[in-house]
Structure formats: C-alpha cells, structure tokens
XYZ file of C-alpha atoms in Angstrom:
713
model
C 142.502 4.225 58.971
C 139.249 2.615 60.045
C 138.147 2.893 63.633
C 138.241 -0.892 63.976
C 141.875 -0.846 62.912
C 142.742 1.837 65.415
C 141.052 -0.058 68.213
C 142.672 -3.350 67.259
C 146.105 -1.731 67.201
C 145.718 -0.799 70.830
C 143.478 -3.658 71.864
C 145.795 -5.141 74.499
C 146.488 -1.700 75.910
C 142.781 -0.903 75.920
C 141.985 -4.138 77.679
C 144.653 -3.367 80.273
C 143.157 0.082 80.816
C 139.670 -1.396 81.042
C 140.886 -3.980 83.568
C 142.520 -1.303 85.721
C 139.424 0.886 85.456
C 137.163 -1.988 86.482
C 139.436 -2.841 89.393
C 139.384 0.776 90.554
C 135.607 0.782 90.103
C 135.166 -2.349 92.215
C 137.644 -1.383 94.927
C 136.890 2.327 94.860
C 133.381 3.506 94.160
C 131.626 0.307 95.229
C 132.989 0.509 98.760
C 132.824 4.275 99.166
C 131.463 4.867 102.691
C 127.706 5.158 102.674
C 127.266 4.162 99.041
C 126.834 0.421 99.254
C 123.428 0.704 100.870
C 122.179 3.720 98.925
C 118.602 3.161 97.849
C 116.443 5.151 95.452
C 119.493 6.779 93.912
C 117.376 8.150 91.043
C 113.691 7.355 90.607
C 111.348 8.242 87.745
C 107.835 7.500 88.983
C 108.046 3.776 89.785
C 111.269 3.127 87.876
C 114.640 3.253 89.575
C 118.213 3.805 88.408
C 120.488 2.061 90.889
C 123.713 3.572 92.134
C 125.681 0.675 90.660
C 124.191 0.952 87.167
C 124.681 4.691 87.233
C 128.324 4.457 88.336
C 129.060 1.829 85.693
C 127.984 4.208 82.929
C 129.430 7.275 84.694
C 132.877 5.654 84.906
C 132.683 4.772 81.234
C 131.923 8.346 80.162
C 134.409 9.923 82.541
C 137.081 7.599 81.138
C 136.287 8.724 77.593
C 136.412 12.386 78.636
C 139.747 11.919 80.410
C 141.193 10.168 77.374
C 140.215 13.219 75.319
C 141.701 15.655 77.870
C 138.300 17.238 78.504
C 137.814 19.883 81.151
C 135.314 19.518 84.024
C 135.274 15.751 83.574
C 133.144 14.961 86.642
C 130.551 17.613 85.769
C 130.303 16.618 82.097
C 130.240 12.870 82.774
C 127.607 13.318 85.482
C 125.317 15.410 83.299
C 125.735 13.131 80.301
C 125.091 9.973 82.324
C 122.059 11.434 84.093
C 120.445 12.774 80.932
C 121.055 9.599 78.954
C 119.719 7.218 81.608
C 116.748 9.354 82.669
C 115.847 10.235 79.076
C 115.983 6.548 78.119
C 113.473 5.570 80.812
C 111.152 8.470 80.041
C 111.351 7.767 76.329
C 110.544 4.090 76.856
C 107.443 5.116 78.831
C 106.320 7.023 75.743
C 107.439 4.590 73.049
C 106.026 1.323 74.367
C 102.345 2.412 74.462
C 102.765 4.013 71.019
C 104.323 0.859 69.541
C 107.402 2.733 68.274
C 110.414 0.455 67.824
C 113.489 -0.252 65.724
C 113.351 -3.702 64.147
C 116.382 -5.967 63.828
C 116.318 -5.525 60.055
C 116.124 -1.743 60.408
C 119.038 -1.700 62.881
C 121.098 -3.858 60.546
C 120.478 -1.356 57.743
C 121.463 1.516 60.032
C 124.730 -0.200 60.954
C 125.757 -1.968 57.753
C 123.318 -1.126 54.984
C 123.621 0.838 51.756
C 123.090 4.152 53.537
C 124.132 3.649 57.169
C 123.859 6.053 60.062
C 126.743 8.607 60.007
C 128.196 7.177 63.241
C 128.190 3.663 61.770
C 129.810 5.035 58.606
C 132.580 6.571 60.719
C 133.011 3.394 62.766
C 133.507 1.215 59.720
C 135.012 3.813 57.411
C 137.127 6.031 59.619
C 137.284 9.851 59.542
C 137.717 9.827 55.756
C 134.273 8.270 55.409
C 135.453 5.440 53.141
C 132.625 3.184 54.176
C 132.576 -0.338 52.752
C 129.325 -2.242 53.131
C 131.048 -5.589 52.568
C 133.514 -5.006 55.431
C 130.713 -3.832 57.727
C 128.541 -6.873 57.053
C 131.563 -9.151 57.351
C 132.248 -7.713 60.784
C 128.660 -8.317 61.911
C 128.783 -11.891 60.643
C 132.098 -12.669 62.396
C 132.024 -10.545 65.557
C 133.148 -13.483 67.695
C 136.530 -13.401 65.938
C 137.318 -9.815 66.965
C 138.910 -8.469 70.126
C 136.476 -7.808 72.949
C 137.480 -4.097 72.955
C 136.433 -3.784 69.315
C 133.145 -5.592 69.936
C 132.466 -3.446 73.011
C 133.047 -0.292 70.965
C 130.718 -1.522 68.231
C 127.962 -2.461 70.684
C 128.220 0.958 72.299
C 127.657 2.697 68.946
C 124.908 0.286 67.948
C 123.076 1.023 71.184
C 123.563 4.786 70.759
C 122.314 4.698 67.161
C 119.261 2.634 68.125
C 118.380 5.107 70.900
C 118.857 8.093 68.604
C 116.663 6.476 65.951
C 113.914 5.806 68.473
C 114.084 9.400 69.705
C 113.966 10.739 66.137
C 110.897 8.615 65.373
C 109.152 9.899 68.469
C 110.039 13.543 67.783
C 109.021 13.207 64.130
C 105.683 11.814 65.233
C 105.177 14.786 67.557
C 106.265 17.202 64.859
C 103.890 15.732 62.282
C 100.991 15.866 64.735
C 100.819 19.619 64.351
C 98.391 21.089 61.841
C 97.436 24.729 61.428
C 94.040 25.132 59.715
C 94.030 27.607 56.857
C 91.518 29.857 58.601
C 93.819 30.098 61.639
C 96.807 30.809 59.412
C 94.854 33.564 57.719
C 93.885 34.993 61.094
C 97.542 35.125 62.083
C 98.316 36.758 58.768
C 95.601 39.329 59.388
C 97.068 40.165 62.765
C 100.438 40.799 61.189
C 98.730 43.192 58.747
C 96.720 45.096 61.402
C 97.983 48.668 61.721
C 97.105 51.602 63.928
C 98.021 55.292 63.969
C 97.967 57.036 67.343
C 98.651 60.480 68.729
C 99.974 60.437 72.274
C 101.833 62.092 75.054
C 103.969 60.006 77.389
C 104.772 60.675 81.054
C 107.489 58.206 82.108
C 107.843 56.693 85.572
C 111.077 58.654 85.897
C 109.139 61.925 85.866
C 110.027 64.188 88.792
C 106.386 64.152 89.930
C 106.838 60.485 90.874
C 110.534 60.331 91.794
C 111.488 57.450 94.093
C 111.618 59.651 97.183
C 107.945 60.596 96.684
C 106.709 57.010 96.521
C 105.875 54.999 99.606
C 104.780 51.395 99.967
C 104.535 48.811 102.737
C 105.606 45.230 103.269
C 101.972 44.229 102.769
C 102.056 45.871 99.315
C 105.091 43.783 98.448
C 103.521 40.544 99.696
C 100.238 41.204 97.880
C 101.966 41.887 94.559
C 104.155 38.782 94.989
C 101.208 36.495 95.778
C 99.138 37.910 92.917
C 102.007 37.349 90.468
C 103.304 34.049 91.843
C 102.910 32.464 88.387
C 105.816 34.611 87.212
C 108.283 32.822 89.469
C 108.366 29.090 88.740
C 111.236 27.116 90.278
C 111.660 23.535 89.077
C 114.175 22.482 91.728
C 115.098 23.306 95.287
C 117.731 26.012 95.680
C 119.765 27.196 98.620
C 121.248 30.560 99.489
C 124.654 30.563 101.173
C 126.990 33.235 102.477
C 130.643 32.306 102.801
C 134.066 33.695 103.690
C 137.265 32.674 101.905
C 140.650 32.632 103.628
C 143.261 32.490 100.857
C 146.375 30.441 101.492
C 149.016 32.638 99.912
C 152.642 33.293 100.794
C 153.569 36.223 102.993
C 156.166 38.801 102.000
C 158.660 36.966 104.178
C 157.786 33.676 102.431
C 158.353 35.253 99.020
C 161.765 36.575 100.022
C 162.831 33.241 101.520
C 161.678 31.365 98.401
C 163.665 33.693 96.155
C 166.784 33.328 98.334
C 166.424 29.526 98.238
C 165.989 29.499 94.434
C 169.053 31.646 93.870
C 171.126 29.398 96.153
C 169.932 26.305 94.313
C 170.666 27.967 90.986
C 174.267 28.580 92.088
C 174.548 24.891 93.043
C 172.931 23.891 89.749
C 175.465 25.957 87.776
C 178.331 24.288 89.630
C 176.930 20.765 89.286
C 178.609 18.356 86.876
C 175.354 16.331 86.654
C 172.511 18.822 86.182
C 169.978 16.036 85.541
C 170.613 14.483 88.961
C 170.569 17.881 90.627
C 167.147 18.642 89.139
C 165.834 15.320 90.461
C 167.098 16.222 93.934
C 164.802 19.255 94.043
C 161.393 18.832 95.700
C 159.344 20.472 92.931
C 161.323 19.267 89.888
C 161.821 16.107 87.901
C 164.223 15.877 85.017
C 162.466 15.398 81.675
C 164.725 13.941 79.002
C 162.331 14.898 76.203
C 163.714 16.666 73.131
C 161.422 19.645 72.547
C 160.533 21.357 69.306
C 160.479 25.125 69.151
C 157.591 26.797 71.012
C 156.955 23.745 73.185
C 158.871 24.961 76.244
C 158.029 27.882 78.561
C 158.354 30.959 76.357
C 161.246 32.547 78.280
C 163.303 29.331 78.140
C 162.390 28.692 74.499
C 163.428 32.201 73.442
C 166.807 32.094 75.224
C 167.853 28.499 74.515
C 166.512 27.277 71.190
C 169.279 28.858 69.134
C 171.899 28.997 71.885
C 175.059 26.891 72.281
C 174.952 23.781 74.482
C 175.611 24.712 78.101
C 173.738 28.037 77.982
C 172.034 28.881 81.296
C 168.779 30.671 82.050
C 168.860 32.568 85.347
C 165.963 32.288 87.818
C 162.684 33.830 86.671
C 159.007 33.590 87.641
C 156.388 31.955 85.418
C 152.927 31.359 86.858
C 153.248 29.822 90.321
C 156.894 28.787 89.910
C 160.410 30.094 90.032
C 162.376 28.447 87.193
C 165.927 28.195 85.906
C 167.358 26.053 83.120
C 170.375 24.764 81.194
C 170.625 23.624 77.576
C 171.997 20.047 77.593
C 171.734 18.805 74.030
C 170.613 19.659 70.507
C 169.592 17.019 67.955
C 167.738 16.622 64.713
C 164.967 14.080 65.360
C 161.741 12.975 63.684
C 158.346 13.399 65.341
C 157.214 9.851 64.643
C 158.283 6.449 63.362
C 156.018 3.972 61.573
C 156.634 0.290 62.413
C 155.290 -3.245 62.127
C 155.510 -5.196 65.372
C 155.305 -8.656 66.897
C 155.049 -9.080 70.653
C 155.690 -12.102 72.840
C 154.752 -11.576 76.487
C 156.853 -12.600 79.443
C 155.596 -15.176 81.895
C 152.597 -13.787 83.799
C 151.836 -11.015 81.285
C 148.781 -11.196 79.003
C 147.879 -14.396 80.940
C 150.854 -16.086 79.244
C 151.533 -19.476 80.908
C 154.833 -19.950 79.106
C 158.292 -19.981 80.686
C 161.137 -17.640 79.729
C 162.775 -20.252 77.501
C 159.526 -20.737 75.576
C 159.203 -16.975 75.042
C 162.777 -16.798 73.733
C 162.122 -19.707 71.347
C 158.986 -17.983 69.981
C 160.849 -14.701 69.398
C 163.807 -16.401 67.718
C 161.505 -18.452 65.490
C 159.518 -15.360 64.480
C 162.710 -13.402 63.793
C 164.182 -16.141 61.600
C 160.888 -16.582 59.735
C 160.809 -12.882 58.877
C 164.461 -12.946 57.811
C 163.669 -15.836 55.494
C 161.056 -13.679 53.740
C 157.836 -15.147 55.102
C 154.725 -12.964 55.051
C 154.668 -10.656 58.096
C 150.995 -11.284 58.929
C 151.394 -15.033 58.704
C 154.367 -14.893 61.086
C 152.575 -12.507 63.440
C 149.452 -14.672 63.557
C 151.592 -17.713 64.322
C 153.869 -16.262 67.033
C 152.614 -12.889 68.323
C 150.403 -12.321 71.353
C 148.836 -9.551 69.259
C 146.776 -11.280 66.580
C 146.798 -8.788 63.695
C 144.246 -8.293 60.961
C 145.786 -7.479 57.575
C 142.571 -5.778 56.407
C 143.018 -2.923 58.850
C 146.780 -2.969 59.526
C 146.331 -3.630 63.218
C 150.024 -4.515 63.670
C 151.295 -1.298 62.068
C 151.534 1.746 64.324
C 153.010 5.227 64.589
C 155.332 5.782 67.563
C 155.291 9.411 68.661
C 158.263 11.221 70.204
C 157.606 12.096 73.881
C 154.307 10.196 74.023
C 153.069 7.283 76.119
C 149.963 6.772 73.999
C 150.895 3.270 72.839
C 153.315 1.497 75.127
C 152.153 1.393 78.708
C 154.357 4.042 80.350
C 156.220 7.093 79.140
C 159.668 5.775 80.038
C 159.234 2.593 77.981
C 157.628 4.480 75.100
C 160.376 7.100 74.988
C 163.168 4.547 75.253
C 161.590 2.592 72.420
C 161.269 5.657 70.203
C 164.846 6.746 70.948
C 166.027 3.329 69.795
C 163.889 2.939 66.674
C 164.104 6.405 65.126
C 167.835 5.888 64.548
C 167.183 2.910 62.262
C 166.677 3.454 58.552
C 163.406 2.220 57.007
C 163.559 -1.519 56.300
C 165.496 -2.348 59.481
C 164.269 -5.206 61.675
C 165.258 -5.247 65.359
C 164.368 -6.717 68.751
C 163.477 -4.767 71.872
C 163.269 -6.131 75.426
C 160.850 -4.581 77.920
C 159.441 -5.474 81.323
C 156.332 -6.759 79.586
C 157.965 -8.964 76.999
C 159.982 -8.908 73.769
C 159.096 -6.939 70.631
C 160.205 -7.392 67.055
C 159.971 -4.181 65.050
C 160.276 -3.510 61.351
C 160.872 0.193 60.700
C 158.715 1.325 57.751
C 158.973 5.097 57.729
C 160.259 8.128 59.644
C 158.904 11.673 59.447
C 161.283 14.477 58.536
C 164.050 15.262 60.998
C 163.911 18.674 62.674
C 165.841 20.515 65.348
C 164.952 19.738 68.973
C 166.561 20.658 72.278
C 166.988 18.855 75.586
C 166.811 21.065 78.659
C 167.265 20.606 82.405
C 164.663 22.787 84.133
C 164.650 23.525 87.853
C 161.385 24.523 89.505
C 160.357 25.846 92.908
C 156.675 26.383 93.617
C 155.717 29.735 95.109
C 153.557 28.804 98.079
C 152.874 29.711 101.663
C 155.271 28.393 104.277
C 154.080 25.970 106.934
C 154.001 28.820 109.452
C 151.934 31.036 107.136
C 149.630 28.122 106.327
C 149.080 27.466 110.047
C 148.357 31.144 110.701
C 145.714 31.274 107.953
C 144.165 28.018 109.137
C 144.040 29.395 112.680
C 142.297 32.546 111.441
C 139.660 30.405 109.679
C 139.172 28.201 112.755
C 138.945 31.214 115.058
C 136.249 32.644 112.811
C 134.282 29.371 112.825
C 134.636 28.656 116.558
C 131.532 29.776 118.415
C 129.843 30.900 115.179
C 126.805 28.658 115.216
C 124.122 30.737 113.491
C 123.692 33.220 110.679
C 123.479 36.270 112.948
C 126.807 35.474 114.633
C 128.364 34.744 111.244
C 127.231 38.081 109.852
C 128.388 39.975 112.966
C 131.858 38.400 112.898
C 132.238 39.263 109.227
C 131.543 42.917 110.024
C 133.664 42.975 113.194
C 136.687 41.496 111.403
C 136.065 43.496 108.202
C 136.066 40.339 106.083
C 134.794 40.011 102.529
C 131.506 38.099 102.708
C 130.398 36.446 99.487
C 126.949 35.204 98.542
C 125.566 32.571 96.178
C 121.795 32.812 96.104
C 120.792 30.211 93.511
C 122.800 27.164 94.562
C 121.497 23.870 93.153
C 122.119 20.387 94.513
C 124.207 19.284 91.519
C 126.139 22.519 90.981
C 129.889 22.086 90.640
C 131.158 25.616 91.112
C 130.752 28.483 93.551
C 132.046 31.967 92.667
C 135.617 32.364 93.911
C 136.048 28.622 94.538
C 137.735 27.030 91.547
C 137.767 23.392 92.661
C 136.228 20.947 95.148
C 133.183 23.178 95.649
C 131.108 19.989 95.826
C 132.107 19.579 99.488
C 130.361 22.830 100.390
C 127.374 22.068 98.157
C 126.891 18.633 99.725
C 126.985 20.262 103.170
C 124.439 22.906 102.134
C 122.014 20.241 100.863
C 122.591 17.711 103.618
C 119.328 16.735 105.288
C 120.820 17.646 108.678
C 121.887 21.138 107.583
C 119.233 23.614 108.682
C 118.641 27.224 107.781
C 121.082 29.417 109.699
C 123.645 26.643 110.309
C 127.339 27.497 109.970
C 129.802 24.964 108.552
C 133.115 23.778 109.890
C 136.217 24.972 108.055
C 136.567 23.512 104.551
C 140.125 23.142 103.239
C 139.887 23.295 99.439
C 143.261 23.365 97.671
C 144.632 26.876 98.247
C 141.789 28.268 100.386
C 139.893 27.725 103.613
C 136.147 28.373 103.521
C 133.478 28.859 106.174
C 129.869 28.932 104.945
C 126.421 29.542 106.389
C 123.067 28.416 105.015
C 121.168 31.678 104.764
C 117.949 30.445 103.145
C 116.267 27.358 101.687
C 114.157 27.911 98.575
C 111.870 24.901 97.964
C 110.829 23.534 94.615
C 107.678 25.083 93.151
C 107.891 28.860 93.170
C 110.675 31.249 94.027
C 110.643 32.587 97.541
C 109.829 36.270 98.012
C 113.383 36.874 99.210
C 114.712 35.532 95.923
C 112.739 38.068 93.900
C 112.339 40.888 96.414
C 114.335 43.417 94.380
C 112.218 42.794 91.292
C 108.951 42.809 93.253
C 109.840 46.078 94.966
C 110.561 47.609 91.564
C 107.180 46.485 90.238
C 105.315 47.699 93.349
C 107.059 51.041 93.058
C 106.081 51.221 89.392
C 102.448 50.487 90.222
C 102.437 53.166 92.920
C 103.873 55.641 90.435
C 101.205 54.624 87.919
C 98.477 55.206 90.533
C 99.761 58.687 91.318
C 100.237 59.670 87.666
C 96.805 58.235 86.815
C 95.194 60.426 89.476
C 97.006 63.542 88.240
C 96.321 62.854 84.556
C 92.639 62.034 85.176
C 92.238 65.452 86.810
C 94.045 67.123 83.907
C 91.911 65.331 81.311
C 88.764 66.473 83.123
C 89.829 70.061 82.527
C 91.074 69.669 78.945
C 90.739 67.146 76.113
C 93.580 68.745 74.167
C 96.688 66.542 73.934
C 98.996 69.515 73.395
C 97.687 71.226 76.534
C 98.159 68.083 78.644
C 101.623 67.469 77.193
C 102.699 71.035 78.035
C 101.409 70.704 81.575
C 103.683 67.675 82.133
C 106.651 69.062 80.147
C 106.150 66.414 77.473
C 105.469 66.450 73.716
C 102.814 65.090 71.376
C 104.038 62.229 69.277
C 102.652 60.176 66.351
C 103.267 56.428 66.407
C 102.492 53.848 63.699
C 102.201 50.380 65.204
C 101.256 46.876 63.992
C 99.544 44.264 66.121
C 102.573 41.952 66.065
C 104.989 44.628 67.281
C 106.571 44.173 70.669
C 108.129 47.628 70.894
C 105.877 50.658 70.886
C 107.749 53.116 68.700
C 110.833 54.408 70.493
C 109.257 53.979 73.945
C 110.314 50.357 74.390
C 108.498 47.034 74.916
C 104.770 47.600 75.496
C 102.919 44.454 74.317
C 99.981 44.989 76.685
C 99.542 48.594 75.623
C 99.588 47.623 71.940
C 96.811 45.086 72.560
C 94.682 47.752 74.271
C 95.132 50.156 71.348
C 93.713 47.664 68.832
C 90.668 47.178 71.066
C 89.757 50.877 70.710
C 87.499 52.534 68.170
C 89.238 55.203 66.064
C 88.429 58.861 66.667
C 86.813 58.156 70.046
C 88.840 60.857 71.829
C 91.758 60.763 74.245
C 92.140 57.924 76.718
C 94.498 57.260 79.620
C 96.423 53.984 79.376
C 98.953 52.381 81.715
C 102.114 50.984 80.159
C 105.293 49.310 81.355
C 107.384 52.369 80.473
C 105.019 55.007 81.820
C 101.505 56.441 81.511
C 100.131 57.365 78.088
C 97.359 59.750 77.041
C 96.389 58.335 73.648
C 94.130 59.317 70.771
C 93.620 56.416 68.332
C 93.461 58.122 64.919
C 93.032 55.073 62.701
C 92.968 51.268 62.882
C 93.198 49.125 59.740
C 92.114 45.498 60.003
C 92.124 43.456 56.749
C 89.152 41.289 55.912
C 89.483 37.513 55.837
C 86.528 37.227 53.454
C 88.442 38.378 50.422
C 91.966 37.264 49.584
C 93.977 38.027 46.501
C 96.659 35.669 45.172
C 99.433 37.282 47.234
C 97.420 37.014 50.449
C 96.649 33.372 49.691
C 100.362 32.654 49.171
C 101.151 34.488 52.397
C 98.660 32.315 54.242
C 100.273 29.133 52.881
C 103.674 30.485 53.868
C 102.315 31.191 57.357
C 101.175 27.561 57.621
C 104.620 26.315 56.598
C 106.455 28.678 58.949
C 104.292 27.755 61.930
C 104.742 24.060 61.187
C 108.538 24.457 61.028
C 108.550 26.510 64.232
C 106.558 23.807 65.993
C 108.859 21.032 64.785
C 111.909 22.996 65.979
C 110.203 23.491 69.329
C 109.528 19.763 69.526
C 113.185 18.992 68.847
C 114.456 21.412 71.485
C 111.942 21.199 74.294
C 110.262 17.779 74.260
C 112.593 16.002 76.684
C 112.733 18.899 79.200
C 108.934 19.081 79.033
C 108.564 15.316 79.573
C 110.865 15.485 82.613
C 108.349 17.809 84.217
C 105.546 15.300 83.607
C 107.228 12.520 85.592
C 108.154 12.705 89.273
C 111.938 12.481 89.333
C 113.807 12.079 92.624
C 117.519 12.764 92.168
C 119.802 11.830 95.077
C 123.111 12.135 93.252
C 124.125 15.064 95.448
C 124.539 12.630 98.377
C 127.312 10.823 96.536
C 129.055 13.245 94.204
C-alpha cells in the first residue's frame, strides 16, 4: 500500500502523537534549566544554529528513531541532526557563489516526473515501487485537501531530496574538475613498471647487539623527537583524559538468599491462589499480561514447559537474566494474528475537537450504521459521518488490527480489547464498538489463519541489592570521594584501598559511552568538559543506574596536535628505534670499512645474504615488511655502485643494487598506450570516490565551527 495511504490510515493517531510530542517539547526542553538563554549553541563562521531550531529537528529525528525501535536514540539523533544542519549551512556557503541550485521545474520532476527520485517513488508508490505519475501530480495539485500529517511527510521528503540533489551537483562538479594529463598518467605507469634487484643483509632492531637493555635515552630525546614529528599527531578536537572508579550496586550473598526465600514463599501463595492474575498484579515487579502468545514468544524455559502442557500446569521458580520467575498456564486458544477491517469513527464530546453532544454522536453512529445496512457505498457513508475522512484511492479507512499490539488504537488495553472482540466475527460482519474516545463501526473483511496460542500468568522478582546493601555501597563511594580533591589523592586512595582504577584517555565532548559505564555516561562527560572543571579535579559521586562512579580529570588535550602524554608510548618506541639505528650504523660502518663483502658482513652479524626483487610502487620490501622510504632510496641509486648502508623501519640494511630497470616514456607500444589510458580512468574514478567520501569532512575543517552541544546533552 502506498505510503500516503499508510499515513492517512493513522493520521489522527499521528496528529495526536505529534501534539503530545510538541507539548513535551514546549514544556520540557524549552524550559530545561540553563537552556532558555543559551547563545551561540552552534556557530559556523558567522552563521548560527540556535538551540531552539536544533531541538526542533532533534526531537523530530529522535521520534522517528524511537518509532523504529532504534538503539542509542539520543546518540544517533544528535549526530544526524548536527551533520544535517551543519552540512546544510556549509553547503550553502559553497553553492550560492557557484550558482548551483535546483529549479522549481527540476524539483517537480524529481518528485512527480517520469523518472522521479527513488525516495519520491517510494513515497507515492509504496515499497512495491508501483509509482503512478498521475497520482503523484494529483497529490501536488491538491495538497490542501490532504491531512496535515501526510503533507508534513511529503514536505520532509521533498526537502531531503532537494538537499541531496544539491549535494550531488556539487560533488559531481568537484569530481569532474579533476583531469590527469596523459604525460602524468604515463609517468605513474612508468613508476609501476620500475623494477630493481638488490642483494642485501639485514640486521633487525631486535638484534641482541641493540637489545632494549643496552639502549639509553633521555627526556630531552623524547621531547626533541616529538617536536620534530609534531605533524604526525593532528587532533581536530579537544580531548580529555579521565581516571575513574566504579562501585557496582549488586546484591550481597545475604540479599540473594533472602530474595530466593521470598520468591519461593510467593510461589507457594501463587499456587494456592484461586485468582492467579490478581496475585501477579499484587507483586511489586510483576504485572499480569493477558496476551495470548505464539510458540517461541515467551521466555524459553516457560515456552518449553507450557506450550504443549495441560491448562493449570505450573513452572517452579527459576532465574532468567536479572529476574526470578515462576508461571502458570491459564488458557489455550486458536487465534489469528491479525484482522482486516473497514472502520468509521465518531468522536465523543471533547475528542478530536468535536463540539457535539453525546446525543448528536449517537445519532451520527446510528445513521451511519443504518446507511451501511441499507447497502450504501462505504466511502460515501464514511465521508458523510466519520471523523476520519477516508480516501478510496489509498484505502485509508481499511486497516489491519494486530494481536497484542497498540500500533493503531491509542493504548494497548483498548487495542487488545478491540482485537479480542473483532477476531471472533466472521468476515462480512458489521459491529459497533464503544471506547473512551468515541464509537467505532467495523466491517470485518478478513482474518489470518488461526493458530495455537497460550495465556500465561508470570510472576517476577528482580534480583537487586537490598536497601542496606545499596546504602553500604553508596557510603563506600562517598567515603572515597570525601577529602579527595586532586589527582594525587585520588590515585593514592585507589592504591590504598586496592580498587580497580579505569582510564579513558581520548574522551570527546560529545561522546556517549565510557568503558564499563553502559548508560548515562553523559553526566560524567559533561562534568569533564565543564568550563569550571580543571585538570586534577575530582568529581562528586555519580549515581548511574546500577553503579556509583567517582572520576578525576587527569589531563586536558587541546585541539591542534596531540599532547606528548597522549603519544608518549609511540614516541618512546621511535626514539628507541633511532638510538638502535645509530648504534647499528656505527658498528656496520666500521665493518664495511674493513670489508666490502656482503657475505663477510652478514656472517659477522649472524645474518644471511638475500636477493630481493622490488617495484617502485611496492609498500612491502620483500618479506621484511613495510619499507616505503627504503624502497625510494633504492631507486635513487646507480646499479653496481657497491654496497651501501641504509636505515629502514624494520632494521638496518647493507645493500648492493644489482640492477634498476626504468622504462622510457619516449616510446610506447599499443599495450603501454592502453595502460596509460586505463591509468587516467582509474585515477579519475579514485578521485571522484574520494570527493564523495571526504568532501564534507574536509569542508568542516575549512570553517570555524564552535559546538556547544555538550553543555546541553
């Protein structure tokens, strides 16, 4: 069924959801402490994205993600909103001077032309892709006659398609701007054909002559190497380094025993109860669910024991996940999964903005019912009497009711009660149904096949720490935090108490997770990036679900280049390698002064003489590993010029360049000419792919972006 049809079917429900969402937005986020006066929420050079505009779009995307049961909703919605809004501003800064646009005629073709954009095709044609140009253009010509939810959905997709088209035009322009001259392509082809043959002996940095214990270096050596190689360590955003201690809130052995005793007592009472449903509802952690479940839809232990058991069968207490459970089979029925119906709805006074009185509502329902009984066309009757105004082109007053689902009718209780009533009617039946919202007339069209389902009363008891245990753990966390006001005291207490200290070195302002902290980590991250939090500060105790956390800000790494402490391990490794290279170079230079024979030198260092064939484009040097710099040096040598000492990343090499073959660009046969053309095509495709993947990240580095989202989220 077309997307428009689907939206129209649920239009009143959607509008209700939208109204509730907007109310929550206005009463919730807009008056969040500290937010109402937030300025410069996000700035891109001189352009600003206000908090209110951002939250409007953020709430929209988070609502979509929640409706689709997405994980990490806040993280995904935040990233999507940020990228879309920032990218749009940056793109407009590029497009306007270049004169790139999408005309009204072009947009109309994209939405309702002969060959529309795939998203427009899906909107008007549904998942099956049965796009109809006439329907699409009819919709555009009569948009004012459609529900606001449908129009809002269309405008969203139109806007998205326009933005995507603009981006594609811009990226295509960038991609087409690349041209590789034939002479350059041939040069690249030559380099791929350059070959060298070398004889060598290799003395690795793991050689016993330069073992780690024989190498010494100073802090000045480390600093000098770091400063000389600073270009290796770009950092495009500020990062912070935190240490933290987690106090897990978990039940003690005594708690576990008391919970088990309580569960077994309740199970005995449950077995004796004449009303198991009411008993389940009397339990703190349980609520009776009257759903009839298909096989494999219940907890596996319950499903296995009860699905083919007689009514009244009991399941003794068992543990699954964080719960003790027990159960009793109450009923077995053959039921369908869904029922297809036509409907008419007349709202009660006050619902759907209906001004009518109860008597007027009853008169409308009775009139509609009698009109249908007399054989009048359903859509004519519905358009005359129903508060849902259906569209016969997309069957907007025909829906599937799903067993155990609240997808359509406001709340699960109403939806389930409605399904339980309607599935028992044979197709062709017409009936009324009263609800708190109004009165429905249903015509049952179809039922899916009946299959076996079971109804089960399930008792649950969460396995959690007792109040006493909780208080003890909280006290331990507070005792650790009290008087711990700097990093040194934090570190000392960790050691004195033999606690497990954790570290997160590359924490970013908009991170959502910290290792070992599964939820609500944003509280700690906001603290770490707060303008008042200084290096060495220790936090108060954070209570995050089932843990307490105390953190300390160990280091602040500013935007620009990584701090030496961030890369110290790597830098020390490189300094050590250079010191080893210096020592081996001194030893090998002395050896080469005494002998020019590779075999003699190899024997002296317990090595072998090896032959390696290498091409200029190779990254790996034979079996020795990646040596791009060494390979470049080899091709700069004249063949047969004797042995030479060369420094590599994997060790020191004594090398004799036997032969170097470099093809001439002056003469090309047909194959070489074709290879050159292929090189041009490949480089062009590689560039266009690079444009597609890296243009927006590259543009973000061009503009000065100030992102203050971390103060809010």
